Coordinates of C-alpha atoms in Angstrom, one line a residue:
X146 CA 106.5 125.4 127.6
X147 CA 102.9 124.7 127.2
X148 CA 100.8 126.4 124.5
X149 CA 98.2 127.1 127.1
X150 CA 95.2 128.7 125.4
X151 CA 92.7 128.1 122.6
X152 CA 91.3 130.2 120.0
X153 CA 88.2 129.2 119.1
X154 CA 109.0 105.7 88.5
X155 CA 111.9 106.0 88.7
X156 CA 113.2 103.0 86.6
X157 CA 116.5 103.6 84.9
X158 CA 120.2 103.6 85.3
X159 CA 121.7 104.1 88.7
X160 CA 121.5 107.8 89.5
X161 CA 118.5 108.3 87.1
X162 CA 115.1 108.8 88.5
X163 CA 112.3 109.2 87.0
X164 CA 95.7 127.7 91.0
X165 CA 93.3 126.4 92.3
X166 CA 94.6 129.8 92.9
X167 CA 97.4 132.0 91.6
X168 CA 99.2 129.7 89.2
X169 CA 98.4 127.0 86.7
X170 CA 99.0 123.6 88.1
X171 CA 101.6 121.2 86.7
X172 CA 100.9 117.7 88.0
X173 CA 104.1 116.4 89.5
X174 CA 103.9 112.6 89.7
X175 CA 105.2 111.3 93.1
X176 CA 107.3 108.3 92.6
X177 CA 106.8 104.9 94.3
X178 CA 106.2 104.4 97.1
X179 CA 104.3 107.7 97.3
X180 CA 100.5 107.9 96.9
X181 CA 99.0 107.9 93.3
X182 CA 98.1 111.2 91.7
X183 CA 94.4 110.4 91.4
X184 CA 93.1 109.7 94.9
X185 CA 89.6 108.4 95.4
X186 CA 87.1 111.0 96.4
X187 CA 87.5 112.0 100.0
X188 CA 90.9 110.4 100.5
X189 CA 94.5 111.3 99.9
X190 CA 95.1 108.2 97.8
X191 CA 96.3 106.0 100.6
X192 CA 92.9 105.5 102.2
X193 CA 93.4 108.4 104.5
X194 CA 90.6 111.0 104.8
X195 CA 91.4 114.4 103.4
X196 CA 92.7 116.6 106.1
X197 CA 94.6 113.8 107.9
X198 CA 98.3 113.7 108.2
X199 CA 100.1 112.2 105.2
X200 CA 102.7 109.5 105.3
X201 CA 106.2 110.8 104.8
X202 CA 107.7 109.9 101.5
X203 CA 111.0 107.9 101.3
X204 CA 113.0 111.1 100.7
X205 CA 114.7 112.9 103.6
X206 CA 116.6 116.2 103.6
X207 CA 119.3 116.9 106.2
X208 CA 118.4 119.7 108.7
X209 CA 120.9 122.1 107.1
X210 CA 119.7 121.3 103.6
X211 CA 123.2 120.1 102.5
X212 CA 122.3 116.5 101.6
X213 CA 119.2 114.4 100.9
X214 CA 118.7 110.6 100.6
X215 CA 116.1 108.3 99.2
X216 CA 115.5 104.8 97.9
X217 CA 115.6 104.8 94.1
X218 CA 114.6 102.0 91.7
X219 CA 117.1 100.7 89.1
X220 CA 116.1 98.6 86.1
X221 CA 117.1 95.0 86.2
X222 CA 117.6 93.1 82.9
X223 CA 115.1 90.4 82.0
X224 CA 116.1 87.0 83.2
X225 CA 115.4 83.7 81.6
X226 CA 111.8 84.2 82.4
X227 CA 111.8 87.2 80.1
X228 CA 110.4 89.5 82.7
X229 CA 112.3 92.7 83.6
X230 CA 112.2 93.9 87.2
X231 CA 113.6 96.6 89.5
X232 CA 116.0 96.8 92.4
X233 CA 115.9 99.3 95.2
X234 CA 119.2 101.1 96.1
X235 CA 120.2 104.1 98.2
X236 CA 120.8 107.4 96.4
X237 CA 122.4 110.4 98.0
X238 CA 121.7 113.9 96.7
X239 CA 124.1 116.8 97.2
X240 CA 122.1 120.0 97.4
X241 CA 124.5 122.7 98.7
X242 CA 126.9 122.9 95.8
X243 CA 126.8 124.9 92.6
X244 CA 124.5 122.3 91.0
X245 CA 122.7 119.4 92.7
X246 CA 123.8 116.0 91.8
X247 CA 123.0 112.4 92.8
X248 CA 125.4 109.6 93.9
X249 CA 124.1 106.0 93.8
X250 CA 125.1 103.9 96.8
X251 CA 124.2 100.3 95.7
X252 CA 125.4 97.2 97.4
X253 CA 125.7 93.6 96.3
X254 CA 122.0 93.0 97.3
X255 CA 119.1 95.3 96.6
X256 CA 117.4 97.1 99.5
X257 CA 113.9 96.3 100.7
X258 CA 111.4 99.0 100.0
X259 CA 110.5 99.3 103.6
X260 CA 114.0 100.4 104.6
X261 CA 114.5 103.9 105.9
X262 CA 117.3 106.3 105.0
X263 CA 118.6 109.5 106.6
X264 CA 121.5 111.7 105.4
X265 CA 124.1 113.0 107.8
X266 CA 125.9 116.3 107.5
X267 CA 129.2 114.7 106.5
X268 CA 127.7 113.0 103.4
X269 CA 127.2 109.5 104.8
X270 CA 123.7 108.0 104.7
X271 CA 122.2 106.0 107.5
X272 CA 120.0 103.1 106.6
X273 CA 117.6 101.1 108.8
X274 CA 116.8 97.6 107.6
X275 CA 114.5 95.0 109.1
X276 CA 116.4 91.7 109.5
X277 CA 114.1 89.0 111.0
X278 CA 113.1 90.3 114.4
X279 CA 115.8 93.0 114.5
X280 CA 116.4 96.3 112.9
X281 CA 120.0 96.7 111.6
X282 CA 121.5 100.1 111.3
X283 CA 124.5 101.0 109.0
X284 CA 126.2 104.0 107.4
X285 CA 126.7 104.0 103.7
X286 CA 129.2 106.2 101.9
X287 CA 130.8 106.4 98.4
X288 CA 134.3 104.8 98.1
X289 CA 136.0 104.8 94.8
X290 CA 133.8 103.1 92.3
X291 CA 131.8 101.2 95.0
X292 CA 129.9 101.8 98.2
X293 CA 131.3 101.4 101.7
X294 CA 129.3 100.2 104.6
X295 CA 129.9 100.7 108.3
X296 CA 127.5 98.5 110.4
X297 CA 126.5 100.3 113.7
X298 CA 124.6 97.5 115.3
X299 CA 121.0 96.3 115.7
X300 CA 117.9 96.9 117.8
X301 CA 115.7 94.0 118.8
X302 CA 112.1 95.3 118.7
X303 CA 109.0 94.9 116.7
X304 CA 109.0 98.3 115.1
X305 CA 111.7 101.0 114.8
X306 CA 111.1 104.3 113.1
X307 CA 113.8 106.9 112.3
X308 CA 113.1 110.4 113.6
X309 CA 113.7 113.4 111.4
X310 CA 117.3 114.5 111.0
X311 CA 118.9 116.1 114.0
X312 CA 119.8 119.8 113.9
X313 CA 123.5 119.0 114.3
X314 CA 123.5 116.6 111.4
X315 CA 125.9 114.2 113.1
X316 CA 123.6 111.9 115.1
X317 CA 120.4 110.0 114.4
X318 CA 117.5 108.9 116.7
X319 CA 114.7 106.4 116.3
X320 CA 111.4 105.5 118.1
X321 CA 110.3 102.1 119.3
X322 CA 106.7 102.2 120.6
X323 CA 105.5 99.5 122.9
X324 CA 102.1 98.8 124.6
X325 CA 102.8 101.0 127.6
X326 CA 105.9 103.1 126.8
X327 CA 108.1 104.3 123.9
X328 CA 111.8 104.0 123.7
X329 CA 114.0 106.8 122.1
X330 CA 117.1 105.2 120.7
X331 CA 120.3 107.0 119.7
X332 CA 121.2 104.9 116.6
X333 CA 124.1 106.9 115.2
X334 CA 126.6 109.3 117.0
X335 CA 127.0 107.3 120.2
X336 CA 130.1 105.6 121.4
X337 CA 128.9 102.0 121.5
X338 CA 126.3 101.6 118.7
X339 CA 122.6 101.9 119.2
X340 CA 121.6 102.7 122.8
X341 CA 118.4 103.7 124.5
X342 CA 118.4 107.3 125.8
X343 CA 114.9 107.8 127.0
X344 CA 111.8 105.8 128.0
X345 CA 108.6 107.8 127.6
X346 CA 105.4 106.5 129.3
X347 CA 102.6 106.0 126.6
X348 CA 102.6 105.3 122.9
X349 CA 104.5 108.0 121.0
X350 CA 104.7 109.0 117.3
X351 CA 105.7 112.0 115.2
X352 CA 108.9 113.7 116.2
X353 CA 109.9 117.4 115.9
X354 CA 113.1 119.0 117.1
X355 CA 112.5 122.2 119.2
X356 CA 116.0 123.6 119.4
X357 CA 119.2 123.9 117.5
X358 CA 121.2 121.7 119.9
X359 CA 119.2 118.5 119.3
X360 CA 118.3 118.3 123.0
X361 CA 114.5 119.0 123.1
X362 CA 112.3 116.6 121.1
X363 CA 108.6 116.9 120.7
X364 CA 106.5 113.7 120.5
X365 CA 102.8 113.1 120.0
X366 CA 101.8 110.9 122.9
X367 CA 98.8 108.7 123.8
X368 CA 98.8 107.5 127.4
X369 CA 98.2 103.8 128.2
X370 CA 94.5 103.1 128.4
X371 CA 93.6 105.6 125.7
X372 CA 92.7 109.2 125.8
X373 CA 93.6 112.2 123.6
X374 CA 96.9 112.5 121.9
X375 CA 98.9 115.4 123.2
X376 CA 102.3 116.7 122.1
X377 CA 105.0 116.6 124.9
X378 CA 108.6 117.8 125.0
X379 CA 111.2 115.3 125.9
X380 CA 114.6 116.5 127.3
X381 CA 117.2 114.0 126.1
X382 CA 119.9 115.4 128.3
X383 CA 117.8 114.9 131.5
X384 CA 117.0 111.2 131.1
X385 CA 114.0 111.8 129.0
X386 CA 112.2 114.2 131.3
X387 CA 108.7 114.9 129.9
X388 CA 106.9 118.2 130.1
X389 CA 103.5 119.2 128.5
X390 CA 103.8 121.1 125.2
X391 CA 100.3 121.4 123.7
X392 CA 97.2 121.5 126.0
X393 CA 94.7 123.3 123.8
X394 CA 91.5 121.7 125.2
X395 CA 91.1 118.9 127.8
X396 CA 89.8 116.3 125.4
X397 CA 91.4 117.5 122.1
X398 CA 94.0 115.6 120.1
X399 CA 96.8 118.1 119.7
X400 CA 99.8 117.1 117.5
X401 CA 102.8 119.2 116.6
X402 CA 103.8 119.0 112.9
X403 CA 106.6 121.6 112.6
X404 CA 108.6 123.9 114.8
X405 CA 111.0 126.7 114.0
X406 CA 113.6 127.2 116.7
X407 CA 114.6 130.7 115.4
X408 CA 111.1 132.3 115.6
X409 CA 109.3 129.9 117.9
X410 CA 106.6 129.3 115.3
X411 CA 104.7 126.0 115.8
X412 CA 102.5 124.3 113.2
X413 CA 99.8 122.3 114.9
X414 CA 97.0 119.9 113.9
X415 CA 94.2 119.7 116.4
X416 CA 90.5 118.8 116.6
X417 CA 89.9 121.4 119.4
X418 CA 87.7 123.5 117.0
X419 CA 85.4 120.5 116.5
X420 CA 87.3 118.7 113.7
X421 CA 90.9 118.4 112.6
X422 CA 92.3 121.8 111.6
X423 CA 95.7 123.2 110.9
X424 CA 96.7 125.9 113.4
X425 CA 99.7 127.9 114.5
X426 CA 101.1 129.1 117.8
X427 CA 104.3 130.4 119.3
X428 CA 106.6 128.5 121.6
X429 CA 106.7 130.0 125.1
X430 CA 103.7 132.3 124.4
X431 CA 100.4 132.4 126.2
X432 CA 98.6 133.8 123.2
X433 CA 95.9 131.6 121.7
X434 CA 96.5 129.0 119.1
X435 CA 94.8 130.2 115.9
X436 CA 93.1 128.1 113.1
X437 CA 93.0 130.3 110.0
X438 CA 90.2 129.5 107.5
X439 CA 92.6 129.9 104.6
X440 CA 94.4 126.7 105.7
X441 CA 91.3 124.5 105.1
X442 CA 90.5 124.8 101.4
X443 CA 87.7 122.5 100.3
X444 CA 88.3 118.9 99.0
X445 CA 92.1 118.8 99.5
X446 CA 94.6 117.7 102.2
X447 CA 97.0 120.3 103.4
X448 CA 100.3 119.3 105.1
X449 CA 103.0 121.8 106.1
X450 CA 106.6 120.6 105.4
X451 CA 109.0 123.5 105.8
X452 CA 109.3 126.8 107.7
X453 CA 111.5 129.7 106.6
X454 CA 114.5 129.9 109.1
X455 CA 116.3 133.0 110.4
X456 CA 113.2 135.1 111.3
X457 CA 114.4 135.7 114.9
X458 CA 111.5 136.3 117.2
X459 CA 109.2 137.1 114.3
X460 CA 107.0 134.1 113.9
X461 CA 104.3 136.0 112.0
X462 CA 106.8 136.7 109.2
X463 CA 107.9 133.1 108.6
X464 CA 106.9 131.7 105.2
X465 CA 105.5 128.2 105.5
X466 CA 105.5 125.7 102.7
X467 CA 102.6 123.2 102.5
X468 CA 101.9 120.2 100.3
X469 CA 98.4 120.3 98.9
X470 CA 96.9 117.0 97.7
X471 CA 93.6 116.9 95.7
X472 CA 92.0 115.1 92.8
X473 CA 94.2 117.1 90.4
X474 CA 97.4 115.9 92.0
X475 CA 99.9 117.6 94.4
X476 CA 101.0 121.2 94.4
X477 CA 102.7 123.7 96.7
X478 CA 101.1 126.2 99.1
X479 CA 102.9 129.1 100.7
X480 CA 101.4 130.9 103.7
X481 CA 102.5 133.4 106.4
X482 CA 100.7 133.9 109.7
X483 CA 100.7 137.6 109.1
X484 CA 99.1 137.1 105.7
X485 CA 95.5 136.5 104.9
X486 CA 95.8 134.0 102.1
X487 CA 97.2 130.7 101.0
X488 CA 99.2 131.1 97.8
X489 CA 98.9 128.2 95.4
X490 CA 102.0 127.4 93.2
X491 CA 102.7 124.8 90.6
X492 CA 105.2 122.1 91.6
X493 CA 107.9 120.9 89.2
X494 CA 107.2 117.6 87.4
X495 CA 108.7 114.8 89.4
X496 CA 108.7 116.7 92.7
X497 CA 109.6 114.7 95.7
X498 CA 106.2 115.6 97.1
X499 CA 106.1 117.0 100.6
X500 CA 109.9 117.8 100.6
X501 CA 111.7 121.1 100.3
X502 CA 113.9 123.5 102.1
X503 CA 113.8 127.3 102.6
X504 CA 116.7 129.7 102.5
X505 CA 116.7 132.6 105.0
X506 CA 115.9 135.0 102.2
X507 CA 112.6 133.3 101.4
X508 CA 113.5 131.0 98.5
X509 CA 112.0 127.6 98.5
X510 CA 114.0 124.7 97.0
X511 CA 111.9 121.8 95.7
X512 CA 113.8 118.6 94.8
X513 CA 112.6 116.7 91.7
X514 CA 113.6 114.1 89.3
X515 CA 112.0 113.5 85.9
X516 CA 112.7 111.8 82.6
X517 CA 115.3 114.4 81.7
X518 CA 116.7 115.4 85.0
X519 CA 118.1 112.8 87.4
X520 CA 118.6 115.2 90.3
X521 CA 117.2 118.8 90.3
X522 CA 116.1 121.5 92.6
X523 CA 113.4 124.0 91.5
X524 CA 113.6 127.4 93.2
X525 CA 110.4 129.3 94.0
X526 CA 110.4 132.8 95.4
X527 CA 107.9 133.2 98.3
X528 CA 105.0 135.3 97.1
X529 CA 104.7 138.7 98.8
X530 CA 101.5 139.3 100.8
X531 CA 99.6 142.5 100.5
X532 CA 100.7 145.4 102.6
X533 CA 100.1 144.7 106.3
X534 CA 98.8 141.2 105.3
X535 CA 95.6 142.7 104.1
X536 CA 93.7 142.4 100.8
X537 CA 90.6 144.3 99.6
X538 CA 87.5 142.3 100.1
X539 CA 84.0 142.9 98.8
X540 CA 82.6 141.6 102.1
X541 CA 82.9 143.6 105.3
X542 CA 84.5 141.6 108.0
X543 CA 85.9 139.0 105.6
X544 CA 88.0 136.2 107.1
X545 CA 91.5 137.5 107.7
X546 CA 93.4 134.3 108.5
X547 CA 94.4 135.8 111.8
X548 CA 90.9 135.5 113.3
X549 CA 89.8 132.7 115.6
X550 CA 87.9 129.8 114.1
X551 CA 85.4 129.7 117.0
X552 CA 84.1 131.9 119.7
X553 CA 86.8 133.5 121.8
X554 CA 87.5 131.6 124.9
X555 CA 88.7 133.2 128.2
X556 CA 92.5 133.1 128.4
X557 CA 93.9 131.4 131.4
X558 CA 96.0 133.4 133.7
X559 CA 99.6 133.1 132.4
X560 CA 102.6 135.2 132.7
X561 CA 104.0 135.8 129.2
X562 CA 107.6 134.7 128.8
X563 CA 110.0 136.1 126.2
X564 CA 110.7 133.5 123.6
X565 CA 114.4 133.6 124.2
X566 CA 113.8 132.7 127.9
X567 CA 110.9 130.3 127.5
X568 CA 111.7 127.1 129.3
X569 CA 110.6 123.7 128.0
X570 CA 111.1 122.0 131.3
X571 CA 109.6 122.5 134.7
X572 CA 106.4 120.5 134.9
X573 CA 107.1 116.8 134.8
X574 CA 104.2 114.6 133.6
X575 CA 103.5 111.8 136.1
X576 CA 104.7 108.7 134.5

């Protein structure tokens, strides 16, 4: 369904890791290979302008929040040269038990820092490694005192990037972008190893799951020859059939950052208002996309990373967690579409910045590892917005966060569709 209208160090033993608003900030230090805490003026520390999308850190949480995985760094004793070093290994975190704990999964050889890891719901960890001109995929799991490895096969391509964990937790997909088309690969969960399941015209990036079945995948696509980037929906059970998802303005770059299947809430980044802004819309709705002023605080980069689940057909009530990066470091923001403010909260020291998971009751779990805690989860209650999402203001007509960021544009003639019946297929993009 198209959104069819616009409103205007960790070095140590295996298993060890190393308000601007409403609360005092505690500078959590993202560990390598994340960006440094002190970015240069106007950037997020990786040379990316503030406001641009941030690179995902090497820490991934399963869709159901049961497990997480990352590459951790273990100390290596000094050799004859007298210089100590470090070796990367896979580490699995168990998050759904009485207490979180980490299990190291080292092999005979250290991992390369550009490898990607992804946890499955059964506790195994998928790893993608570059081997010459191929990308090898394996499953790692604890076995006795060691680590078991199940090779799944390899994909021969220049680049292969794992997509976010699937909602079912038992399969894994990856993208391989070429000059004129992008392949979607099923790299785990198939019958015969990695296999291509869809070929999408254009160069695709991103990746957001739109349903609980793991059938509908949203990708940000640029067509061959250039042009704006538009989010499209890919039906993996219909041979990769592509339908438009975001069409805010004809020439705008419209990317999908997050989607909540329960409520239909979409978190969007678009330059339709004239420059890159965070906005929100509703899947299957013809209401305008909105770009609240409270989501663009000055001199920081704001990136959403988790949406509260379980708010059936109530997108305005969903709490959204955001990573906020500024000169002072990284901290957490919490916002609801129905509210008028962005709440600023301190992150725990050693927070795996940009990662966390909500409970249905509005408690945000933030994974962290510091000098004293090898594997921890800090729990934050979602702040309560003022009644009806309002707050007294000294200025009449103050920005509400629900208002458009530009002059209202005429709505196209669309028949509203209930969210539960909103189709994601129907209009096939010419390939």
